DNA sequence: CTTATAAGG
DNA sequence: CCTTTTAAG
């Protein structure tokens, strides 16, 4: 049995203040993937990752993004999109910076290679490659940017276009990752914050969110494309085919969390063989009193 | 009897959180001058100034500087270096922006006119002009910027030079202000954060601070020049000629405040007639439990 | 509403 | 060590 969790922690220093260490100790996961670690090597607390082996791709933008994979057993291989990667063993004070293996980069992805948005590891526990992914939040296309809808200055759809370009390039990169994992005799599990909700079941206020970034038709169509070929399976949805949610993100504003007005934008997307092994999936809202971040961990047990 | 206090509040929103309102209510001052108010008109809390008439020169740099004079009675006149000034009566919700009177500007001062560093008012209570001044902190001259001394990147002495240029221009402006006050039949009281300590009595760790900005020979000489002609008198020092301190600023770092390892950089500088009226001076460290900011109020009673 | 940064202190 | 802005979420 392999327990794998994914959570966008939105700044590990803040999340540690809120009890991330205790959550890790109590959650008993074999693998935890993180998004938005948001710190440099120097700022990573020594004991941040408890008894786990940490693989961290911070990216080059200070204080932003940063994806990691924590695992009980030292990973058999580590790959990023060309960036160096930080490794730290359990209980070690020292973090070493090493060149990661690099898959063949798909067209268009290289310009996003140093942003701290993707890292994958081959687990020692099972014939399985686990990836931690953080897709851009994006923004609204120009024609939806009207004063009254937005607090921010209109950007002419720049963030939206960048996200769509990223999604396009990432789709190609993902096909490659699937192929390369298969060639290695491994299943692929893509975890993380996609910043896209798939269907009406995935957004509590779906009706009024149809012109919100993350639930735009083009974004939903993109995610649908990734899932419709059945080369990757949305594991949590497979186990909960008819429930609204379970949501994994709630706005900090107002009473969103208390009222469970959330979004399901954090996923386990697994190759079919692995997806069939998933026996239990839940979003972990049970952490004592406080939220760990604006996202909650998505925890899945795989019977491998 | 006129009680006048000056305090650098280092962000009025933070200071209000720490009980500035309670301090104002309990301190029973007739006039309070503030430095580093650090907010725009829109951010100024409606009840920030309790029962006082407020005169505020925010400057044009968002979130920085900003000097004010609070007075029980509405001031008879308000002057800045050309900037508009914000006025708010006691209990009023509304703040009005009005052109202030402008003294003749001395050579070199106009480039600093919109920084929110100087405002003066003619009190209704007494024949007295009270100014609130916030001088730049500055930095080290180039020859003292060695790695190991500084955490920050060396700037070639730019901040130091800018401060010295400001001091030079302000000395001229101050002479003018004195002259104009006298012409109006008023004493002049210059209060605020000069970011310069005068003598060894004014810096707890004076020996190791001799190469620190605020206690450099050139800065001390400048302040000495302002005081040595006896056209302005350091009121607190006059009443406490032999004591170390009383300090008005302590670093946030370490135990500086608890150990009283501070600096006296906040002053009441008065024309001689007024200075002779000062009967009591103290630095108010007595605020319940917390500090209001990194500075403490300097409170003087004038028997006018 | 929250997390970062950077500059200023 | 603390407060602010700014950008991002």
mmCIF file of N, CA and C in Angstrom, chain A residues 73-142:
data_model
loop_
_atom_site.group_PDB
_atom_site.id
_atom_site.type_symbol
_atom_site.label_atom_id
_atom_site.label_comp_id
_atom_site.label_asym_id
_atom_site.label_seq_id
_atom_site.Cartn_x
_atom_site.Cartn_y
_atom_site.Cartn_z
ATOM 1 N N UNK A 73 11.548 6.808 1.099
ATOM 2 C CA UNK A 73 12.769 6.147 0.609
ATOM 3 C C UNK A 73 13.460 7.033 -0.421
ATOM 4 N N UNK A 74 14.757 7.022 -0.477
ATOM 5 C CA UNK A 74 15.470 7.873 -1.437
ATOM 6 C C UNK A 74 15.065 7.524 -2.856
ATOM 7 N N UNK A 75 14.727 8.513 -3.674
ATOM 8 C CA UNK A 75 14.238 8.235 -5.012
ATOM 9 C C UNK A 75 15.317 7.609 -5.896
ATOM 10 N N UNK A 76 14.863 6.791 -6.857
ATOM 11 C CA UNK A 76 15.797 6.110 -7.752
ATOM 12 C C UNK A 76 16.298 7.048 -8.839
ATOM 13 N N UNK A 77 15.522 8.072 -9.161
ATOM 14 C CA UNK A 77 15.955 9.050 -10.174
ATOM 15 C C UNK A 77 15.152 10.322 -9.985
ATOM 16 N N UNK A 78 15.711 11.430 -10.453
ATOM 17 C CA UNK A 78 15.072 12.740 -10.326
ATOM 18 C C UNK A 78 15.183 13.448 -11.671
ATOM 19 N N UNK A 79 14.070 13.994 -12.133
ATOM 20 C CA UNK A 79 14.117 14.734 -13.406
ATOM 21 C C UNK A 79 13.399 16.076 -13.290
ATOM 22 N N UNK A 80 14.008 17.098 -13.909
ATOM 23 C CA UNK A 80 13.342 18.392 -14.068
ATOM 24 C C UNK A 80 13.505 18.817 -15.522
ATOM 25 N N UNK A 81 13.022 19.997 -15.818
ATOM 26 C CA UNK A 81 13.131 20.493 -17.195
ATOM 27 C C UNK A 81 14.437 21.231 -17.417
ATOM 28 N N UNK A 82 15.506 20.679 -16.886
ATOM 29 C CA UNK A 82 16.801 21.278 -17.152
ATOM 30 C C UNK A 82 17.385 22.001 -15.965
ATOM 31 N N UNK A 83 16.583 22.214 -14.941
ATOM 32 C CA UNK A 83 17.078 22.957 -13.784
ATOM 33 C C UNK A 83 17.854 22.043 -12.857
ATOM 34 N N UNK A 84 18.706 22.642 -12.079
ATOM 35 C CA UNK A 84 19.318 21.926 -10.984
ATOM 36 C C UNK A 84 18.229 21.629 -9.960
ATOM 37 N N UNK A 85 18.552 20.694 -9.082
ATOM 38 C CA UNK A 85 17.559 20.297 -8.107
ATOM 39 C C UNK A 85 18.246 20.180 -6.754
ATOM 40 N N UNK A 86 17.498 20.470 -5.708
ATOM 41 C CA UNK A 86 18.052 20.385 -4.360
ATOM 42 C C UNK A 86 17.646 19.064 -3.737
ATOM 43 N N UNK A 87 18.601 18.412 -3.103
ATOM 44 C CA UNK A 87 18.331 17.136 -2.443
ATOM 45 C C UNK A 87 18.715 17.259 -0.979
ATOM 46 N N UNK A 88 17.895 16.700 -0.133
ATOM 47 C CA UNK A 88 18.228 16.667 1.288
ATOM 48 C C UNK A 88 17.694 15.384 1.895
ATOM 49 N N UNK A 89 18.574 14.665 2.557
ATOM 50 C CA UNK A 89 18.163 13.424 3.203
ATOM 51 C C UNK A 89 17.459 13.706 4.512
ATOM 52 N N UNK A 90 16.782 12.701 5.072
ATOM 53 C CA UNK A 90 16.055 12.903 6.328
ATOM 54 C C UNK A 90 17.009 13.259 7.451
ATOM 55 N N UNK A 91 16.669 14.283 8.192
ATOM 56 C CA UNK A 91 17.488 14.691 9.320
ATOM 57 C C UNK A 91 18.782 15.380 8.930
ATOM 58 N N UNK A 92 19.045 15.496 7.629
ATOM 59 C CA UNK A 92 20.290 16.150 7.229
ATOM 60 C C UNK A 92 20.166 17.656 7.365
ATOM 61 N N UNK A 93 21.293 18.277 7.750
ATOM 62 C CA UNK A 93 21.315 19.729 7.807
ATOM 63 C C UNK A 93 21.572 20.286 6.426
ATOM 64 N N UNK A 94 22.288 19.511 5.654
ATOM 65 C CA UNK A 94 22.822 20.062 4.424
ATOM 66 C C UNK A 94 21.937 19.712 3.234
ATOM 67 N N UNK A 95 21.790 20.673 2.356
ATOM 68 C CA UNK A 95 21.073 20.445 1.112
ATOM 69 C C UNK A 95 22.091 20.522 -0.009
ATOM 70 N N UNK A 96 22.104 19.519 -0.863
ATOM 71 C CA UNK A 96 23.052 19.563 -1.970
ATOM 72 C C UNK A 96 22.327 19.926 -3.249
ATOM 73 N N UNK A 97 22.996 20.709 -4.057
ATOM 74 C CA UNK A 97 22.437 21.121 -5.346
ATOM 75 C C UNK A 97 23.083 20.266 -6.422
ATOM 76 N N UNK A 98 22.293 19.528 -7.141
ATOM 77 C CA UNK A 98 22.846 18.630 -8.159
ATOM 78 C C UNK A 98 22.101 18.833 -9.471
ATOM 79 N N UNK A 99 22.779 18.599 -10.591
ATOM 80 C CA UNK A 99 22.062 18.647 -11.869
ATOM 81 C C UNK A 99 21.069 17.495 -11.915
ATOM 82 N N UNK A 100 19.838 17.790 -12.275
ATOM 83 C CA UNK A 100 18.852 16.722 -12.416
ATOM 84 C C UNK A 100 18.983 16.101 -13.802
ATOM 85 N N UNK A 101 18.470 14.878 -13.943
ATOM 86 C CA UNK A 101 18.285 14.348 -15.286
ATOM 87 C C UNK A 101 17.259 15.224 -15.993
ATOM 88 N N UNK A 102 17.338 15.270 -17.296
ATOM 89 C CA UNK A 102 16.417 16.098 -18.063
ATOM 90 C C UNK A 102 15.807 15.279 -19.187
ATOM 91 N N UNK A 103 14.491 15.218 -19.246
ATOM 92 C CA UNK A 103 13.870 14.522 -20.375
ATOM 93 C C UNK A 103 14.031 15.393 -21.625
ATOM 94 N N UNK A 104 13.811 14.796 -22.770
ATOM 95 C CA UNK A 104 13.758 15.611 -23.980
ATOM 96 C C UNK A 104 12.662 16.646 -23.801
ATOM 97 N N UNK A 105 12.990 17.914 -24.031
ATOM 98 C CA UNK A 105 11.991 18.964 -23.835
ATOM 99 C C UNK A 105 11.098 19.089 -25.069
ATOM 100 N N UNK A 106 9.820 19.183 -24.832
ATOM 101 C CA UNK A 106 8.865 19.366 -25.927
ATOM 102 C C UNK A 106 8.920 20.816 -26.405
ATOM 103 N N UNK A 107 8.470 21.020 -27.608
ATOM 104 C CA UNK A 107 8.438 22.358 -28.194
ATOM 105 C C UNK A 107 7.677 23.326 -27.294
ATOM 106 N N UNK A 108 8.291 24.468 -27.001
ATOM 107 C CA UNK A 108 7.606 25.529 -26.278
ATOM 108 C C UNK A 108 7.770 25.494 -24.777
ATOM 109 N N UNK A 109 8.342 24.420 -24.233
ATOM 110 C CA UNK A 109 8.379 24.309 -22.771
ATOM 111 C C UNK A 109 9.635 24.944 -22.182
ATOM 112 N N UNK A 110 10.668 25.123 -23.011
ATOM 113 C CA UNK A 110 11.955 25.539 -22.451
ATOM 114 C C UNK A 110 11.873 26.904 -21.773
ATOM 115 N N UNK A 111 11.009 27.778 -22.270
ATOM 116 C CA UNK A 111 10.922 29.102 -21.657
ATOM 117 C C UNK A 111 10.305 29.061 -20.265
ATOM 118 N N UNK A 112 9.695 27.925 -19.902
ATOM 119 C CA UNK A 112 9.127 27.793 -18.552
ATOM 120 C C UNK A 112 9.971 26.858 -17.681
ATOM 121 N N UNK A 113 11.147 26.490 -18.199
ATOM 122 C CA UNK A 113 11.917 25.419 -17.556
ATOM 123 C C UNK A 113 12.497 25.825 -16.211
ATOM 124 N N UNK A 114 12.673 27.111 -15.976
ATOM 125 C CA UNK A 114 13.367 27.535 -14.753
ATOM 126 C C UNK A 114 12.424 28.224 -13.778
ATOM 127 N N UNK A 115 11.145 27.895 -13.840
ATOM 128 C CA UNK A 115 10.172 28.591 -12.999
ATOM 129 C C UNK A 115 9.780 27.824 -11.742
ATOM 130 N N UNK A 116 10.356 26.648 -11.537
ATOM 131 C CA UNK A 116 9.980 25.884 -10.347
ATOM 132 C C UNK A 116 8.565 25.365 -10.418
ATOM 133 N N UNK A 117 8.180 24.794 -11.582
ATOM 134 C CA UNK A 117 6.818 24.321 -11.767
ATOM 135 C C UNK A 117 6.710 22.809 -11.981
ATOM 136 N N UNK A 118 7.833 22.127 -12.158
ATOM 137 C CA UNK A 118 7.750 20.694 -12.441
ATOM 138 C C UNK A 118 8.978 19.971 -11.936
ATOM 139 N N UNK A 119 8.736 18.874 -11.245
ATOM 140 C CA UNK A 119 9.818 17.939 -10.912
ATOM 141 C C UNK A 119 9.203 16.549 -10.841
ATOM 142 N N UNK A 120 9.957 15.550 -11.261
ATOM 143 C CA UNK A 120 9.451 14.184 -11.150
ATOM 144 C C UNK A 120 10.524 13.277 -10.580
ATOM 145 N N UNK A 121 10.076 12.249 -9.880
ATOM 146 C CA UNK A 121 11.027 11.287 -9.318
ATOM 147 C C UNK A 121 10.538 9.869 -9.609
ATOM 148 N N UNK A 122 11.485 8.980 -9.810
ATOM 149 C CA UNK A 122 11.177 7.554 -9.852
ATOM 150 C C UNK A 122 11.263 7.039 -8.423
ATOM 151 N N UNK A 123 10.159 6.495 -7.935
ATOM 152 C CA UNK A 123 10.149 6.005 -6.549
ATOM 153 C C UNK A 123 10.978 4.736 -6.426
ATOM 154 N N UNK A 124 11.545 4.565 -5.231
ATOM 155 C CA UNK A 124 12.225 3.305 -4.933
ATOM 156 C C UNK A 124 11.212 2.256 -4.490
ATOM 157 N N UNK A 125 10.024 2.729 -4.052
ATOM 158 C CA UNK A 125 9.024 1.833 -3.452
ATOM 159 C C UNK A 125 8.286 0.979 -4.467
ATOM 160 N N UNK A 126 8.146 1.486 -5.698
ATOM 161 C CA UNK A 126 7.251 0.840 -6.651
ATOM 162 C C UNK A 126 7.626 1.298 -8.054
ATOM 163 N N UNK A 127 7.230 0.568 -9.087
ATOM 164 C CA UNK A 127 7.556 0.970 -10.460
ATOM 165 C C UNK A 127 6.682 2.138 -10.885
ATOM 166 N N UNK A 128 7.059 3.307 -10.411
ATOM 167 C CA UNK A 128 6.151 4.437 -10.478
ATOM 168 C C UNK A 128 6.968 5.729 -10.513
ATOM 169 N N UNK A 129 6.610 6.596 -11.444
ATOM 170 C CA UNK A 129 7.187 7.942 -11.500
ATOM 171 C C UNK A 129 6.138 8.913 -10.980
ATOM 172 N N UNK A 130 6.514 9.717 -9.982
ATOM 173 C CA UNK A 130 5.587 10.697 -9.412
ATOM 174 C C UNK A 130 6.075 12.102 -9.755
ATOM 175 N N UNK A 131 5.179 12.895 -10.316
ATOM 176 C CA UNK A 131 5.528 14.269 -10.676
ATOM 177 C C UNK A 131 4.761 15.251 -9.799
ATOM 178 N N UNK A 132 5.424 16.376 -9.479
ATOM 179 C CA UNK A 132 4.776 17.490 -8.785
ATOM 180 C C UNK A 132 4.712 18.660 -9.754
ATOM 181 N N UNK A 133 3.508 19.127 -10.015
ATOM 182 C CA UNK A 133 3.273 20.134 -11.057
ATOM 183 C C UNK A 133 2.551 21.333 -10.474
ATOM 184 N N UNK A 134 2.975 22.520 -10.870
ATOM 185 C CA UNK A 134 2.260 23.737 -10.488
ATOM 186 C C UNK A 134 2.017 24.572 -11.741
ATOM 187 N N UNK A 135 0.790 24.550 -12.224
ATOM 188 C CA UNK A 135 0.451 25.311 -13.425
ATOM 189 C C UNK A 135 0.117 26.752 -13.049
ATOM 190 N N UNK A 136 0.348 27.691 -13.966
ATOM 191 C CA UNK A 136 0.059 29.100 -13.663
ATOM 192 C C UNK A 136 -1.420 29.304 -13.400
ATOM 193 N N UNK A 137 -1.704 30.273 -12.550
ATOM 194 C CA UNK A 137 -3.093 30.620 -12.285
ATOM 195 C C UNK A 137 -3.723 31.299 -13.496
ATOM 196 N N UNK A 138 -2.927 32.093 -14.181
ATOM 197 C CA UNK A 138 -3.439 32.766 -15.371
ATOM 198 C C UNK A 138 -4.268 33.981 -15.036
ATOM 199 N N UNK A 139 -5.182 34.297 -15.910
ATOM 200 C CA UNK A 139 -6.005 35.487 -15.734
ATOM 201 C C UNK A 139 -7.148 35.423 -16.730
ATOM 202 N N UNK A 140 -7.835 36.529 -16.888
ATOM 203 C CA UNK A 140 -8.950 36.562 -17.822
ATOM 204 C C UNK A 140 -8.483 37.015 -19.197
ATOM 205 N N UNK A 141 -9.102 36.474 -20.250
ATOM 206 C CA UNK A 141 -8.808 36.994 -21.582
ATOM 207 C C UNK A 141 -9.301 38.440 -21.684
ATOM 208 N N UNK A 142 -8.723 39.170 -22.623
ATOM 209 C CA UNK A 142 -8.990 40.604 -22.727
ATOM 210 C C UNK A 142 -10.487 40.913 -22.783
#
